[in-house]
Amino acid sequence: MSKKLLALTLALGLVLGGCGKAKDTNLDPKDTNIEKQVEDFKDTSKDDDGNVKASEKTSSPNINEVKIDLNASLAKFEEVFADKDIAIEEVKLELENGTYLYKFEGKKENKEYSLSFDANTGDIKAQKEEEDKDKEQIEAIDFSKIISPKEAIDKAIAGQDGAKVVEWSLKTDDGKTKYEIDIENGTDKEVDALTGEVVDD
């Protein structure tokens, strides 16, 4: 083989080899290295317990996206204590460490009941049943007569541009059943749970 032909063959081999390598550098979603990088990124966004770090949370929770509504939360309370006759004196939907929790307080005869659970998953966070030591009379909420939390929220933020509801609570006091609405970028409101009237403006 002549020196020219040998040189040409070697040059062609290098060019083809280079093209092959260039093709290998294309991003392939099945590439295990890319998958590892994604997993590494996910790992750095979590703490040692596997929880998402506060700094990695790009948006705050939205109360309107809570999966368990008030009726379902009441059913959960009754299921946990296996009793439909417990008088509920207060319900709250509160934001704790980036998670919405339902919190219930109730009484029956000589016992007090409290329950806290995740408003999206239903996972129980705290549960207690104990003797009623103070023996105070409570004003139970009549859930058959009240407007929904969504209706109360809409009433509370009406006319408040940019306002966002963060939390709410519901209880009966002095014969009046009211929602207390905690509002961000606006003024907190109290809404009559029977009529929908904003009673604290």
CSV table of C-alpha atoms in Angstrom, one decimal:
chain,number,residue,atom,x,y,z
A,1,MET,CA,0.0,0.0,0.0
A,2,SER,CA,1.4,3.4,-0.9
A,3,LYS,CA,2.1,6.0,1.7
A,4,LYS,CA,-0.5,8.4,0.2
A,5,LEU,CA,-3.3,5.7,0.4
A,6,LEU,CA,-2.3,4.8,3.9
A,7,ALA,CA,-2.4,8.4,5.0
A,8,LEU,CA,-5.8,8.9,3.3
A,9,THR,CA,-7.2,5.8,5.1
A,10,LEU,CA,-6.0,7.0,8.5
A,11,ALA,CA,-7.4,10.4,7.9
A,12,LEU,CA,-10.8,9.0,6.9
A,13,GLY,CA,-10.8,6.8,10.0
A,14,LEU,CA,-10.1,9.8,12.3
A,15,VAL,CA,-12.9,11.8,10.7
A,16,LEU,CA,-15.4,9.0,11.0
A,17,GLY,CA,-14.3,8.3,14.6
A,18,GLY,CA,-14.8,12.0,15.4
A,19,CYS,CA,-18.3,12.0,13.9
A,20,GLY,CA,-19.2,9.0,16.0
A,21,LYS,CA,-18.0,10.6,19.2
A,22,ALA,CA,-19.9,13.8,18.3
A,23,LYS,CA,-23.1,11.8,18.0
A,24,ASP,CA,-22.5,10.3,21.4
A,25,THR,CA,-22.6,13.7,23.1
A,26,ASN,CA,-26.3,14.3,22.2
A,27,LEU,CA,-28.5,14.4,25.3
A,28,ASP,CA,-30.4,11.2,25.7
A,29,PRO,CA,-33.1,11.1,28.4
A,30,LYS,CA,-32.2,7.5,29.0
A,31,ASP,CA,-28.6,8.3,29.7
A,32,THR,CA,-27.9,7.0,33.2
A,33,ASN,CA,-25.5,9.8,33.8
A,34,ILE,CA,-28.3,12.4,33.2
A,35,GLU,CA,-30.6,10.3,35.5
A,36,LYS,CA,-27.9,10.4,38.2
A,37,GLN,CA,-27.6,14.1,37.9
A,38,VAL,CA,-31.4,14.5,38.3
A,39,GLU,CA,-31.4,12.3,41.3
A,40,ASP,CA,-28.4,14.2,42.8
A,41,PHE,CA,-30.4,17.4,42.3
A,42,LYS,CA,-33.4,16.0,44.0
A,43,ASP,CA,-31.3,14.8,46.9
A,44,THR,CA,-29.8,18.2,47.5
A,45,SER,CA,-33.3,19.7,47.7
A,46,LYS,CA,-34.1,17.6,50.7
A,47,ASP,CA,-32.9,17.5,54.3
A,48,ASP,CA,-31.6,14.4,56.1
A,49,ASP,CA,-35.2,13.3,56.9
A,50,GLY,CA,-36.2,13.4,53.2
A,51,ASN,CA,-38.3,16.5,53.7
A,52,VAL,CA,-38.1,19.3,51.1
A,53,LYS,CA,-36.0,22.1,52.4
A,54,ALA,CA,-37.8,25.4,53.0
A,55,SER,CA,-35.4,27.2,50.6
A,56,GLU,CA,-36.4,24.7,47.8
A,57,LYS,CA,-40.1,25.5,48.1
A,58,THR,CA,-40.8,27.7,45.1
A,59,SER,CA,-44.4,28.6,46.0
A,60,SER,CA,-46.5,28.8,49.1
A,61,PRO,CA,-49.4,26.4,49.6
A,62,ASN,CA,-52.8,27.5,48.3
A,63,ILE,CA,-55.7,27.1,50.7
A,64,ASN,CA,-58.0,26.7,47.7
A,65,GLU,CA,-56.1,23.6,46.6
A,66,VAL,CA,-56.7,21.7,49.9
A,67,LYS,CA,-58.0,18.2,48.9
A,68,ILE,CA,-60.1,17.4,51.9
A,69,ASP,CA,-63.2,19.6,52.3
A,70,LEU,CA,-65.0,20.5,55.5
A,71,ASN,CA,-67.6,17.7,55.1
A,72,ALA,CA,-64.9,15.1,54.6
A,73,SER,CA,-62.9,16.4,57.5
A,74,LEU,CA,-66.0,16.0,59.8
A,75,ALA,CA,-66.4,12.4,58.6
A,76,LYS,CA,-62.7,11.8,59.4
A,77,PHE,CA,-63.2,13.2,63.0
A,78,GLU,CA,-66.2,10.9,63.5
A,79,GLU,CA,-64.4,7.9,62.1
A,80,VAL,CA,-61.3,8.4,64.3
A,81,PHE,CA,-63.3,8.6,67.5
A,82,ALA,CA,-66.0,6.2,66.3
A,83,ASP,CA,-68.7,8.5,67.5
A,84,LYS,CA,-71.1,10.8,65.6
A,85,ASP,CA,-72.5,12.5,68.7
A,86,ILE,CA,-69.4,14.4,69.9
A,87,ALA,CA,-70.3,18.2,70.0
A,88,ILE,CA,-67.7,20.1,68.0
A,89,GLU,CA,-66.9,23.5,69.3
A,90,GLU,CA,-64.1,24.6,66.9
A,91,VAL,CA,-62.6,23.7,63.6
A,92,LYS,CA,-59.5,25.3,62.2
A,93,LEU,CA,-57.6,25.0,58.9
A,94,GLU,CA,-54.1,26.1,59.7
A,95,LEU,CA,-50.8,26.2,57.9
A,96,GLU,CA,-47.9,24.6,59.8
A,97,ASN,CA,-44.4,24.2,58.2
A,98,GLY,CA,-45.8,24.4,54.7
A,99,THR,CA,-48.6,21.9,55.4
A,100,TYR,CA,-52.3,22.6,55.9
A,101,LEU,CA,-53.8,20.8,58.9
A,102,TYR,CA,-57.4,20.5,60.1
A,103,LYS,CA,-57.7,20.9,63.9
A,104,PHE,CA,-60.9,19.9,65.8
A,105,GLU,CA,-62.0,20.5,69.4
A,106,GLY,CA,-65.1,18.8,70.8
A,107,LYS,CA,-66.8,17.5,73.9
A,108,LYS,CA,-69.2,14.8,75.0
A,109,GLU,CA,-70.5,14.3,78.5
A,110,ASN,CA,-67.3,14.3,80.7
A,111,LYS,CA,-64.7,14.0,77.9
A,112,GLU,CA,-62.8,16.3,75.6
A,113,TYR,CA,-61.6,15.3,72.2
A,114,SER,CA,-59.0,16.9,69.9
A,115,LEU,CA,-57.7,15.9,66.5
A,116,SER,CA,-55.2,17.3,64.1
A,117,PHE,CA,-54.6,15.8,60.6
A,118,ASP,CA,-53.1,16.6,57.2
A,119,ALA,CA,-55.8,18.4,55.1
A,120,ASN,CA,-54.4,16.7,51.9
A,121,THR,CA,-53.5,13.2,52.9
A,122,GLY,CA,-55.6,12.6,56.0
A,123,ASP,CA,-52.6,11.5,58.0
A,124,ILE,CA,-53.2,12.0,61.7
A,125,LYS,CA,-50.7,14.4,63.4
A,126,ALA,CA,-52.2,14.5,66.9
A,127,GLN,CA,-55.1,12.8,68.7
A,128,LYS,CA,-56.4,13.1,72.2
A,129,GLU,CA,-59.3,11.9,74.3
A,130,GLU,CA,-59.3,13.0,78.0
A,131,GLU,CA,-61.4,13.8,81.0
A,132,ASP,CA,-63.1,17.2,80.9
A,133,LYS,CA,-61.7,18.9,83.9
A,134,ASP,CA,-63.1,22.4,83.6
A,135,LYS,CA,-66.7,21.2,82.9
A,136,GLU,CA,-67.5,24.3,80.9
A,137,GLN,CA,-70.6,24.4,78.7
A,138,ILE,CA,-69.8,24.6,75.1
A,139,GLU,CA,-71.7,26.0,72.1
A,140,ALA,CA,-71.6,23.3,69.5
A,141,ILE,CA,-71.5,24.2,65.8
A,142,ASP,CA,-74.6,23.2,63.8
A,143,PHE,CA,-72.9,22.2,60.5
A,144,SER,CA,-76.3,21.7,58.8
A,145,LYS,CA,-76.9,25.4,58.8
A,146,ILE,CA,-73.6,27.0,57.9
A,147,ILE,CA,-72.2,28.2,54.6
A,148,SER,CA,-69.1,26.5,53.3
A,149,PRO,CA,-65.5,27.8,54.0
A,150,LYS,CA,-65.2,28.7,50.3
A,151,GLU,CA,-68.3,30.9,50.5
A,152,ALA,CA,-66.9,32.6,53.6
A,153,ILE,CA,-63.5,33.1,52.0
A,154,ASP,CA,-65.1,34.7,48.9
A,155,LYS,CA,-67.1,37.1,51.1
A,156,ALA,CA,-64.0,38.0,53.2
A,157,ILE,CA,-61.8,38.9,50.2
A,158,ALA,CA,-64.4,40.7,48.2
A,159,GLY,CA,-63.1,44.1,47.3
A,160,GLN,CA,-59.6,43.3,48.5
A,161,ASP,CA,-57.4,43.2,45.4
A,162,GLY,CA,-54.4,41.0,45.8
A,163,ALA,CA,-55.6,39.5,49.1
A,164,LYS,CA,-54.9,35.9,49.9
A,165,VAL,CA,-56.5,33.8,52.6
A,166,VAL,CA,-54.0,31.9,54.6
A,167,GLU,CA,-56.0,30.2,57.4
A,168,TRP,CA,-59.5,30.1,58.8
A,169,SER,CA,-61.3,29.0,62.0
A,170,LEU,CA,-64.9,28.3,62.8
A,171,LYS,CA,-66.6,28.4,66.2
A,172,THR,CA,-69.8,29.5,68.0
A,173,ASP,CA,-69.5,32.3,70.6
A,174,ASP,CA,-72.3,34.1,72.3
A,175,GLY,CA,-74.8,32.3,70.1
A,176,LYS,CA,-73.1,33.5,66.9
A,177,THR,CA,-71.3,31.0,64.6
A,178,LYS,CA,-68.5,32.8,62.7
A,179,TYR,CA,-65.6,32.1,60.4
A,180,GLU,CA,-62.5,34.1,61.3
A,181,ILE,CA,-60.5,34.5,58.1
A,182,ASP,CA,-56.8,35.2,58.3
A,183,ILE,CA,-55.8,37.3,55.2
A,184,GLU,CA,-52.4,38.1,53.7
A,185,ASN,CA,-52.1,41.4,51.8
A,186,GLY,CA,-55.4,42.6,53.1
A,187,THR,CA,-57.6,42.9,56.2
A,188,ASP,CA,-58.6,39.9,58.4
A,189,LYS,CA,-62.4,39.4,58.4
A,190,GLU,CA,-65.1,37.7,60.4
A,191,VAL,CA,-68.0,36.2,58.5
A,192,ASP,CA,-71.3,35.1,59.9
A,193,ALA,CA,-71.4,31.4,59.1
A,194,LEU,CA,-75.2,31.4,58.9
A,195,THR,CA,-75.9,34.4,56.7
A,196,GLY,CA,-72.6,35.1,55.0
A,197,GLU,CA,-72.5,38.6,56.3
A,198,VAL,CA,-69.1,40.2,56.9
A,199,VAL,CA,-69.5,41.1,60.6
A,200,ASP,CA,-66.0,42.6,61.2
A,201,ASP,CA,-64.9,45.0,58.6
